[in-house]
Amino acid sequence: MDLFGHSWAALRAAVAALPDEDFARPSGCAGWLVRDLVCHLIVDAQDVLITLVTPADAEPTRDAVTYWEVSSTPPAGDDPLDALTVRLAAAYEDPSLLKFHLDDVGSAAGRAAGLADPQARVGTRGEVLTAGDYLSAYVLEWTLHHLDLVAHVPGAAQPPGAGLARSRELLEAITGVVFPASLSDRDVLLVGTGRRAPTDAERAALGTAAAKLPFVIG
């Protein structure tokens, strides 16, 4: 629960610190500018708020690991929701409006997470999780998108080390692959999810696991 709040606060702070011109830079999400990614984060924050106030009586069907679906096919960029995100981001025009909306909704999502009972059951995407597992799953979401945010923004603050370490643990549990210790947590997340190609040395260290890349998490 604390790591959710820490990772989310760090990501929001990184957005708040961006100069306006950086919103037109590419992000680590293929086909999205930084402004598109920030718009997506607003939607994510709304999803967190909705989920935390959607109680469920049934037994949990997913946990922090099984919440995620894994594919080997990167997004093609033709998903209608992705296209809507780009149009919506452009409609903001002024980056300060995006910053304000993320801070407003994002702060509320952070407060709601801090008040949530970790054992309470919540419903999302047709599944049931404990609030604690749901928020733990989102540590991976925040960390990956923090990496996306700063991918082409020199000098921007990187994700917290604890979030990187926990996200690596989640990725390894989700995929069943233990990445070599020679790869840093950050490189495991970038290479493992296809955000960049492995170097020759990394491919050699990965061994047979290299043929399984990328793991597209969604």
mmCIF file of C-alpha atoms in Angstrom, residues 8 12-13 15-16 38 41-46 48-49 92 95-113:
data_model
loop_
_atom_site.group_PDB
_atom_site.id
_atom_site.type_symbol
_atom_site.label_atom_id
_atom_site.label_comp_id
_atom_site.label_asym_id
_atom_site.label_seq_id
_atom_site.Cartn_x
_atom_site.Cartn_y
_atom_site.Cartn_z
ATOM 1 C CA TRP A 8 2.366 7.325 -7.693
ATOM 2 C CA ARG A 12 3.014 12.854 -10.461
ATOM 3 C CA ALA A 13 5.940 14.933 -9.212
ATOM 4 C CA VAL A 15 5.007 15.271 -14.510
ATOM 5 C CA ALA A 16 4.646 18.467 -12.471
ATOM 6 C CA VAL A 38 -0.073 12.135 -19.135
ATOM 7 C CA LEU A 41 -2.416 8.701 -16.443
ATOM 8 C CA ILE A 42 -5.476 10.824 -15.739
ATOM 9 C CA VAL A 43 -7.660 7.972 -17.004
ATOM 10 C CA ASP A 44 -5.647 5.531 -14.871
ATOM 11 C CA ALA A 45 -6.255 7.690 -11.804
ATOM 12 C CA GLN A 46 -9.976 7.685 -12.559
ATOM 13 C CA VAL A 48 -8.248 3.640 -9.420
ATOM 14 C CA LEU A 49 -10.951 5.832 -7.881
ATOM 15 C CA TYR A 92 -6.071 20.224 -23.658
ATOM 16 C CA PRO A 95 0.149 21.573 -20.795
ATOM 17 C CA SER A 96 -0.690 23.342 -17.530
ATOM 18 C CA LEU A 97 -4.259 22.070 -17.869
ATOM 19 C CA LEU A 98 -3.000 18.494 -18.147
ATOM 20 C CA LYS A 99 -0.801 19.054 -15.092
ATOM 21 C CA PHE A 100 -3.711 20.496 -13.133
ATOM 22 C CA HIS A 101 -6.101 17.668 -14.026
ATOM 23 C CA LEU A 102 -3.538 14.986 -13.168
ATOM 24 C CA ASP A 103 -2.733 16.658 -9.858
ATOM 25 C CA ASP A 104 -6.426 17.037 -9.033
ATOM 26 C CA VAL A 105 -7.606 13.526 -9.896
ATOM 27 C CA GLY A 106 -4.265 11.909 -9.089
ATOM 28 C CA SER A 107 -4.131 13.362 -5.596
ATOM 29 C CA ALA A 108 -7.643 12.075 -4.954
ATOM 30 C CA ALA A 109 -6.640 8.595 -6.142
ATOM 31 C CA GLY A 110 -3.628 8.692 -3.830
ATOM 32 C CA ARG A 111 -5.769 9.691 -0.845
ATOM 33 C CA ALA A 112 -8.329 6.999 -1.625
ATOM 34 C CA ALA A 113 -5.581 4.388 -1.792
#
